[in-house]
Short mmCIF file of C-alpha atoms in Angstrom, two decimals:
data_model
loop_
_atom_site.label_atom_id
_atom_site.label_comp_id
_atom_site.label_asym_id
_atom_site.label_seq_id
_atom_site.Cartn_x
_atom_site.Cartn_y
_atom_site.Cartn_z
CA MET A 1 6.47 -34.35 13.92
CA ARG A 2 4.28 -36.14 16.39
CA ARG A 3 0.67 -36.65 15.37
CA SER A 4 -0.54 -34.27 18.10
CA THR A 5 1.76 -31.57 16.74
CA ILE A 6 0.51 -32.15 13.22
CA ARG A 7 -3.08 -31.92 14.45
CA ALA A 8 -2.36 -28.60 16.17
CA TRP A 9 -0.72 -27.15 13.05
CA TYR A 10 -3.56 -28.46 10.89
CA LEU A 11 -6.19 -26.74 13.04
CA VAL A 12 -4.17 -23.52 12.96
CA HIS A 13 -3.97 -23.72 9.17
CA LYS A 14 -7.63 -24.60 8.81
CA TRP A 15 -9.06 -21.74 10.85
CA SER A 16 -6.50 -19.12 9.83
CA SER A 17 -7.51 -19.94 6.26
CA ILE A 18 -11.28 -20.19 6.64
CA VAL A 19 -11.85 -17.02 8.68
CA PRO A 20 -10.24 -14.51 6.28
CA THR A 21 -11.03 -16.28 2.96
CA VAL A 22 -13.99 -14.09 1.95
CA PHE A 23 -11.99 -10.94 2.72
CA LEU A 24 -8.94 -12.27 0.89
CA LEU A 25 -10.97 -13.07 -2.22
CA MET A 26 -12.36 -9.53 -2.14
CA LEU A 27 -8.86 -8.08 -1.72
CA CYS A 28 -7.54 -10.11 -4.65
CA ALA A 29 -10.51 -9.20 -6.86
CA THR A 30 -10.14 -5.48 -6.12
CA GLY A 31 -6.35 -5.53 -6.04
CA LEU A 32 -6.10 -7.04 -9.52
CA PRO A 33 -7.39 -3.94 -11.38
CA LEU A 34 -5.59 -1.65 -8.93
CA ILE A 35 -2.30 -3.09 -10.17
CA PHE A 36 -3.10 -1.46 -13.51
CA HIS A 37 -4.65 1.71 -12.08
CA ASP A 38 -2.48 3.99 -14.23
CA GLU A 39 -3.54 2.27 -17.44
CA ILE A 40 -7.22 2.13 -16.45
CA GLU A 41 -7.33 5.79 -15.39
CA ALA A 42 -5.73 6.72 -18.70
CA LEU A 43 -8.61 4.97 -20.49
CA GLU A 44 -11.07 6.86 -18.30
CA GLY A 45 -9.39 10.12 -19.29
CA ILE A 46 -8.68 11.19 -15.70
CA ASP A 47 -4.99 10.29 -15.47
CA TYR A 48 -3.05 13.53 -15.80
CA GLU A 49 0.15 11.62 -15.10
CA THR A 50 0.06 10.06 -18.58
CA THR A 51 -1.70 12.76 -20.61
CA LEU A 52 0.25 15.90 -19.68
CA PRO A 53 3.38 16.48 -21.82
CA GLY A 54 6.45 18.08 -20.31
CA PRO A 55 9.00 17.56 -17.53
CA PRO A 56 7.91 16.40 -14.05
CA SER A 57 6.65 19.20 -11.83
CA ALA A 58 9.14 18.08 -9.17
CA GLU A 59 12.00 19.02 -11.48
CA SER A 60 11.12 22.18 -13.39
CA GLY A 61 8.42 24.38 -14.86
CA VAL A 62 6.71 27.66 -14.10
CA PRO A 63 8.08 29.21 -10.86
CA LEU A 64 6.40 27.95 -7.71
CA ASP A 65 5.58 31.48 -6.59
CA THR A 66 3.66 32.02 -9.83
CA MET A 67 1.81 28.72 -9.44
CA LEU A 68 0.82 29.66 -5.90
CA GLU A 69 -0.49 33.04 -7.03
CA THR A 70 -2.57 31.36 -9.73
CA ALA A 71 -4.07 28.94 -7.21
CA LEU A 72 -4.97 31.64 -4.69
CA ALA A 73 -6.54 33.73 -7.46
CA GLU A 74 -8.95 30.83 -8.02
CA ARG A 75 -9.83 30.70 -4.31
CA PRO A 76 -9.95 34.33 -3.13
CA GLY A 77 -9.91 34.75 0.62
CA GLU A 78 -8.34 31.32 1.23
CA VAL A 79 -4.79 30.42 2.27
CA PRO A 80 -2.42 27.74 0.93
CA LEU A 81 -2.22 24.51 2.91
CA PHE A 82 -0.25 22.10 0.71
CA MET A 83 1.54 22.02 -2.63
CA ALA A 84 2.32 18.58 -4.08
CA PHE A 85 4.51 17.51 -6.99
CA SER A 86 4.59 14.69 -9.53
CA GLN A 87 7.71 12.71 -10.34
CA GLU A 88 6.35 11.66 -13.74
CA SER A 89 4.42 14.57 -15.28
CA PRO A 90 3.96 18.37 -15.06
CA LEU A 91 0.97 17.82 -12.73
CA LEU A 92 1.12 20.04 -9.65
CA THR A 93 -1.60 20.30 -7.00
CA VAL A 94 -2.35 23.06 -4.52
CA THR A 95 -4.65 22.57 -1.54
CA THR A 96 -6.30 25.65 -0.06
CA GLY A 97 -8.62 26.31 2.86
CA PRO A 98 -10.26 29.15 4.78
CA THR A 99 -7.64 28.97 7.58
CA PRO A 100 -4.19 27.35 7.99
CA ASP A 101 -5.68 24.68 10.29
CA ALA A 102 -8.75 23.97 8.14
CA ALA A 103 -10.45 20.59 8.49
CA ASP A 104 -10.28 18.11 5.63
CA ALA A 105 -13.88 18.79 4.66
CA ASP A 106 -13.10 22.49 4.17
CA MET A 107 -10.08 21.93 1.90
CA THR A 108 -10.08 22.40 -1.87
CA LEU A 109 -7.66 20.50 -4.11
CA LEU A 110 -6.72 22.22 -7.37
CA PHE A 111 -4.83 20.70 -10.31
CA PHE A 112 -2.31 22.63 -12.44
CA ASP A 113 0.02 22.02 -15.37
CA ARG A 114 3.37 23.37 -14.21
CA ALA A 115 4.81 23.15 -17.72
CA THR A 116 2.37 25.80 -18.96
CA GLY A 117 1.05 27.30 -15.72
CA ASP A 118 -2.52 26.47 -16.79
CA SER A 119 -5.22 25.50 -14.31
CA LEU A 120 -6.78 22.07 -14.79
CA GLY A 121 -9.63 22.79 -12.42
CA PRO A 122 -10.67 20.88 -9.30
CA ALA A 123 -9.45 17.33 -8.85
CA PRO A 124 -11.49 14.79 -10.82
CA GLY A 125 -13.52 12.66 -8.47
CA GLY A 126 -15.23 9.32 -8.58
CA GLY A 127 -14.32 6.76 -11.19
CA VAL A 128 -13.92 3.02 -10.93
CA MET A 129 -10.45 3.18 -9.40
CA ASP A 130 -11.54 5.43 -6.53
CA PHE A 131 -14.32 2.99 -5.65
CA LEU A 132 -12.05 -0.06 -5.84
CA LEU A 133 -9.32 1.63 -3.82
CA ARG A 134 -11.71 2.51 -1.00
CA LEU A 135 -13.15 -1.01 -1.02
CA HIS A 136 -9.66 -2.55 -1.04
CA THR A 137 -8.31 -0.22 1.65
CA ASP A 138 -11.06 0.03 4.27
CA MET A 139 -14.35 -1.25 2.76
CA PHE A 140 -15.76 2.27 3.22
CA LEU A 141 -15.50 1.82 7.00
CA GLY A 142 -12.57 4.15 7.64
CA GLN A 143 -9.93 3.19 10.18
CA PRO A 144 -11.95 0.28 11.70
CA GLY A 145 -12.17 -1.22 8.22
CA MET A 146 -8.41 -0.90 7.77
CA TRP A 147 -7.80 -2.62 11.11
CA LEU A 148 -10.21 -5.43 10.18
CA LEU A 149 -8.48 -6.03 6.85
CA GLY A 150 -5.10 -5.83 8.57
CA THR A 151 -6.18 -8.56 10.96
CA MET A 152 -7.37 -10.71 8.03
CA GLY A 153 -4.00 -10.15 6.37
CA ALA A 154 -2.21 -11.29 9.52
CA LEU A 155 -4.31 -14.47 9.57
CA PHE A 156 -3.37 -15.02 5.92
CA VAL A 157 0.32 -14.89 6.86
CA VAL A 158 -0.34 -17.42 9.64
CA ALA A 159 -2.13 -19.68 7.13
CA LEU A 160 0.85 -19.51 4.77
CA ILE A 161 3.32 -20.38 7.50
CA SER A 162 1.23 -23.22 8.95
CA GLY A 163 0.58 -24.60 5.45
CA THR A 164 4.31 -24.64 4.79
CA VAL A 165 4.96 -26.50 8.05
CA LEU A 166 2.44 -29.17 7.02
CA TYR A 167 3.73 -29.38 3.46
CA ALA A 168 7.02 -31.08 4.38
CA PRO A 169 5.61 -34.22 6.09
CA PHE A 170 2.77 -34.45 3.55
CA MET A 171 5.12 -34.45 0.54
CA ARG A 172 7.89 -36.66 1.85
CA ARG A 173 6.73 -39.60 -0.32
CA LEU A 174 5.88 -37.54 -3.39
CA ARG A 175 8.04 -35.69 -5.87
CA PHE A 176 7.64 -31.93 -5.92
CA GLY A 177 4.90 -30.86 -8.32
CA THR A 178 3.08 -34.19 -8.29
CA LEU A 179 -0.62 -33.89 -9.15
CA ARG A 180 -2.48 -37.13 -8.47
CA MET A 181 -5.27 -36.48 -10.96
CA ASP A 182 -5.87 -40.23 -11.36
CA ARG A 183 -7.18 -40.39 -7.79
CA SER A 184 -10.39 -38.90 -6.43
CA ARG A 185 -11.44 -35.33 -7.19
CA ARG A 186 -10.58 -34.32 -3.61
CA VAL A 187 -7.04 -35.67 -3.92
CA GLY A 188 -6.46 -33.87 -7.21
CA ARG A 189 -7.84 -30.64 -5.79
CA LEU A 190 -5.71 -31.02 -2.63
CA ASP A 191 -2.57 -31.43 -4.71
CA GLN A 192 -3.44 -28.36 -6.78
CA HIS A 193 -4.06 -26.37 -3.59
CA ASN A 194 -0.76 -27.44 -2.02
CA LEU A 195 1.32 -26.91 -5.16
CA GLY A 196 -0.22 -23.50 -5.84
CA GLY A 197 0.33 -22.45 -2.25
CA ILE A 198 4.00 -23.42 -2.20
CA VAL A 199 4.67 -21.76 -5.59
CA ILE A 200 3.23 -18.39 -4.51
CA LEU A 201 4.54 -18.66 -0.94
CA ALA A 202 7.32 -16.08 -1.04
CA TRP A 203 5.28 -13.57 -3.05
CA ALA A 204 2.18 -14.09 -0.88
CA LEU A 205 4.19 -13.52 2.29
CA VAL A 206 5.52 -10.24 0.88
CA VAL A 207 2.13 -9.02 -0.31
CA GLY A 208 0.31 -10.23 2.81
CA GLY A 209 2.91 -8.77 5.16
CA THR A 210 3.05 -5.42 3.40
CA GLY A 211 -0.74 -5.36 3.32
CA VAL A 212 -0.81 -5.72 7.10
CA ILE A 213 1.70 -2.88 7.43
CA ASN A 214 -0.34 -0.68 5.09
CA ALA A 215 -3.50 -1.38 7.07
CA PHE A 216 -1.89 0.19 10.12
CA ALA A 217 -0.25 2.99 8.11
CA ASP A 218 -2.33 5.85 9.47
CA PRO A 219 -1.57 5.18 13.17
CA LEU A 220 2.14 4.78 12.39
CA THR A 221 2.20 7.96 10.35
CA ASP A 222 0.31 9.83 13.06
CA ALA A 223 2.77 8.53 15.65
CA TRP A 224 5.66 9.86 13.55
CA ARG A 225 3.95 13.21 13.00
CA GLU A 226 2.97 13.55 16.65
CA GLY A 227 6.27 12.22 17.94
CA GLU A 228 9.53 12.73 16.10
CA LEU A 229 8.17 15.22 13.56
CA ALA A 230 6.43 17.11 16.35
CA ALA A 231 9.70 17.27 18.30
CA MET A 232 11.42 18.64 15.22
CA THR A 233 8.81 21.34 14.68
CA ALA A 234 8.57 22.16 18.40
CA GLU A 235 12.31 22.81 18.51
CA HIS A 236 11.89 25.51 15.90
CA GLY A 237 8.27 26.51 16.39
CA GLY A 238 8.60 29.08 19.12
CA ALA A 239 9.24 32.03 16.82
CA GLU A 240 6.61 34.55 15.83
CA ALA A 241 4.01 33.25 13.41
CA VAL A 242 4.15 34.30 9.76
CA THR A 243 0.99 35.35 7.95
CA PRO A 244 0.42 34.41 4.29
CA ALA A 245 1.01 38.04 3.30
CA ASP A 246 4.56 37.79 4.69
CA TYR A 247 5.54 34.48 3.09
CA GLY A 248 8.90 34.61 1.35
CA SER A 249 9.72 33.09 -2.02
CA LEU A 250 8.89 29.40 -2.36
CA ASP A 251 11.44 29.06 -5.15
CA ALA A 252 14.22 30.47 -2.98
CA ALA A 253 13.26 28.21 -0.08
CA MET A 254 13.17 25.18 -2.37
CA ALA A 255 16.60 26.00 -3.80
CA ARG A 256 18.15 26.22 -0.34
CA ALA A 257 16.60 22.93 0.76
CA GLN A 258 17.72 21.07 -2.37
CA ALA A 259 21.24 22.42 -1.97
CA VAL A 260 21.63 20.49 1.30
CA LEU A 261 19.57 17.45 0.22
CA PRO A 262 21.15 16.35 -3.07
CA GLY A 263 19.67 13.34 -4.82
CA ARG A 264 16.22 14.02 -3.41
CA SER A 265 13.10 15.28 -5.08
CA PRO A 266 10.29 17.37 -3.52
CA GLN A 267 7.09 15.46 -2.86
CA PHE A 268 4.97 18.09 -1.09
CA ILE A 269 5.11 21.33 0.88
CA ALA A 270 3.11 21.95 4.05
CA PHE A 271 2.52 25.66 4.62
CA PRO A 272 2.79 27.35 8.05
CA GLY A 273 0.05 26.88 10.61
CA GLY A 274 -1.07 23.33 9.72
CA GLY A 275 -0.55 20.03 11.47
CA TRP A 276 2.49 19.17 9.35
CA SER A 277 4.45 22.38 9.96
CA THR A 278 4.96 25.15 12.51
CA ALA A 279 3.37 28.59 12.61
CA ARG A 280 6.52 30.03 11.01
CA HIS A 281 8.01 27.40 8.72
CA TYR A 282 7.44 25.70 5.41
CA ALA A 283 7.75 21.95 5.92
CA MET A 284 9.13 20.55 2.66
CA PHE A 285 9.09 16.77 2.27
CA PHE A 286 11.64 15.22 -0.05
CA GLN A 287 11.81 11.67 -1.40
CA GLY A 288 14.51 9.48 -2.92
CA ASP A 289 15.20 9.48 -6.65
CA ARG A 290 14.77 5.73 -7.23
CA PRO A 291 11.57 3.63 -7.56
CA LEU A 292 11.94 2.05 -4.12
CA THR A 293 13.51 4.96 -2.23
CA GLN A 294 11.01 7.49 -3.58
CA HIS A 295 8.70 6.47 -0.74
CA LEU A 296 11.25 7.41 1.94
CA LEU A 297 10.62 10.96 3.11
CA THR A 298 13.01 13.52 4.55
CA PRO A 299 11.25 16.58 6.04
CA ALA A 300 13.00 19.94 5.97
CA LEU A 301 11.92 23.06 7.86
CA ILE A 302 12.47 26.36 6.09
CA ASP A 303 11.75 29.74 7.65
CA ALA A 304 8.81 31.05 5.62
CA ALA A 305 9.88 34.66 5.98
CA SER A 306 13.64 34.45 5.39
CA GLY A 307 13.83 31.23 3.34
CA GLU A 308 16.59 29.82 5.56
CA LEU A 309 16.79 26.05 6.13
CA VAL A 310 16.67 25.41 9.86
CA ASP A 311 16.45 21.60 10.14
CA ALA A 312 16.19 18.34 8.15
CA ARG A 313 15.84 14.80 9.54
CA ALA A 314 15.39 11.33 8.07
CA MET A 315 12.39 9.18 8.93
CA PRO A 316 12.81 6.54 11.66
CA ALA A 317 13.33 2.93 10.57
CA LEU A 318 9.75 1.85 11.35
CA ASN A 319 8.27 4.52 9.11
CA GLN A 320 10.81 3.78 6.40
CA ALA A 321 9.58 0.17 6.43
CA LEU A 322 6.02 1.45 6.18
CA MET A 323 6.79 3.60 3.15
CA MET A 324 8.79 0.83 1.47
CA SER A 325 5.88 -1.58 1.89
CA LYS A 326 3.57 0.33 -0.44
CA PRO A 327 5.38 -0.25 -3.75
CA LEU A 328 6.10 -3.86 -2.75
CA HIS A 329 2.40 -4.43 -2.09
CA PHE A 330 1.10 -3.12 -5.41
CA GLY A 331 4.10 -4.02 -7.57
CA ASP A 332 4.08 -0.60 -9.25
CA TYR A 333 7.81 0.13 -9.14
CA GLY A 334 8.98 -1.98 -12.09
CA GLY A 335 6.77 -0.90 -14.96
CA LEU A 336 4.26 -2.97 -16.91
CA PRO A 337 6.26 -6.27 -16.90
CA LEU A 338 6.27 -6.39 -13.10
CA LYS A 339 2.59 -5.45 -13.02
CA ILE A 340 1.81 -8.43 -15.25
CA VAL A 341 3.79 -10.74 -12.92
CA TRP A 342 1.87 -9.34 -9.94
CA ALA A 343 -1.42 -9.91 -11.76
CA LEU A 344 -0.58 -13.53 -12.61
CA LEU A 345 0.41 -14.24 -9.02
CA THR A 346 -2.82 -12.63 -7.81
CA LEU A 347 -4.81 -14.94 -10.10
CA ALA A 348 -2.85 -17.90 -8.70
CA THR A 349 -3.72 -16.76 -5.19
CA ILE A 350 -7.42 -16.64 -6.08
CA TRP A 351 -7.12 -20.23 -7.34
CA VAL A 352 -5.41 -21.39 -4.12
CA LEU A 353 -8.10 -19.69 -2.02
CA TRP A 354 -10.91 -21.16 -4.13
CA THR A 355 -9.54 -24.72 -3.98
CA GLY A 356 -9.21 -24.31 -0.22
CA VAL A 357 -12.86 -23.27 0.00
CA LEU A 358 -13.95 -26.33 -2.02
CA LEU A 359 -11.87 -28.66 0.16
CA TRP A 360 -13.51 -27.27 3.28
CA TRP A 361 -17.02 -27.08 1.82
CA ARG A 362 -17.06 -30.70 0.65
CA ARG A 363 -15.58 -32.19 3.78
CA SER A 364 -17.05 -35.33 5.32
CA PRO A 365 -17.43 -36.51 8.94
CA GLY A 366 -14.11 -37.35 10.54
CA ALA A 367 -12.22 -35.29 7.95
CA ILE A 368 -9.84 -33.75 10.48
CA GLU A 369 -8.53 -37.04 11.82
CA ARG A 370 -8.24 -38.52 8.34
CA ARG A 371 -6.37 -35.45 7.17
CA VAL A 372 -3.97 -35.58 10.13
CA ALA A 373 -3.34 -39.28 9.49
CA GLU A 374 -2.69 -38.58 5.82
CA ILE A 375 -0.14 -35.88 6.65
CA ASP A 376 1.49 -38.02 9.34
CA GLY A 377 1.88 -40.96 6.99
CA GLY A 378 2.91 -38.93 3.96
CA ALA A 379 0.63 -38.26 1.02
CA GLU A 380 1.03 -41.79 -0.31
CA GLY A 381 1.02 -43.42 3.07
CA ARG A 382 -2.77 -43.63 3.16
CA LEU A 383 -5.36 -43.75 0.41
CA ALA A 384 -7.48 -40.56 0.30
#
């Protein structure tokens, strides 16, 4: 590359690294314990997924109609809004509210053991993991916070790409993995920064890219719900509304849906009248039966009165990519061994970020031009 090109790439790498560094360090620090959220919540005693014995609630247990009756008995005068299933334990949740279109603040989430039919009470709140997840997701700023972190993630991807572009001319006179610790402290730190960056490159691109996608998850999901899902419900939403007193059997409706969607497991049910269904239909959302495909949803509309399946459609490709990005980001689809790998790579990322901060903090006048000359001449082409 010409020196002017190298200078341009160097400035891109410099500023795309410096601007998001504080945010990236926070994301790594909070993301590290989130990798092991299941294990930590088990220690806190609030992880029903690991403490409840019995088959997954998505597969079997007490009839759904019975579970719904138990939930409504706890919240007299309210109507069902959602019922959600676990793929790992008997945990089943029911969300109720005063009206079918109740606001989030008016909803009540109840936990149940489908294996026994027992109530576990309201959802446990608080805890370290809830705090870290909010900080990691939106810094307690809601959607603006998610957009800010998504932008920082995009800059991180730019920094990775620009650093890779600069790595080739810089290393052309050095063997891969060379650490010139016999030189100055800056040279040794630079070699550690470059080697660490190139080692974690592929993983960091995956985690950074999926993090950006996750940051814009809500708008994409809303677009799907208000677009394609809305078209699906509108096509079958013109019939007379069904009141909760006239709901048909959930178990019968589930059986009919599963008969035409083999190999899929129920994730949640949206009851009639809410934003995820029509005034007449249950909207049952099914997921794949494998660790990666379990995040791909297929909604099915079932007439709440007759229990007949009226429609089922796969998610569009963009939303499938969104759902697939979540397990890739947190590394929670391969058990504890993969979690440990994710944790080690996160620690390596913290080291790369920290060495980058030190290189920038201890810069001297004329550092940019010296750095460009060093890259242009190869790492050994000029004494640092």
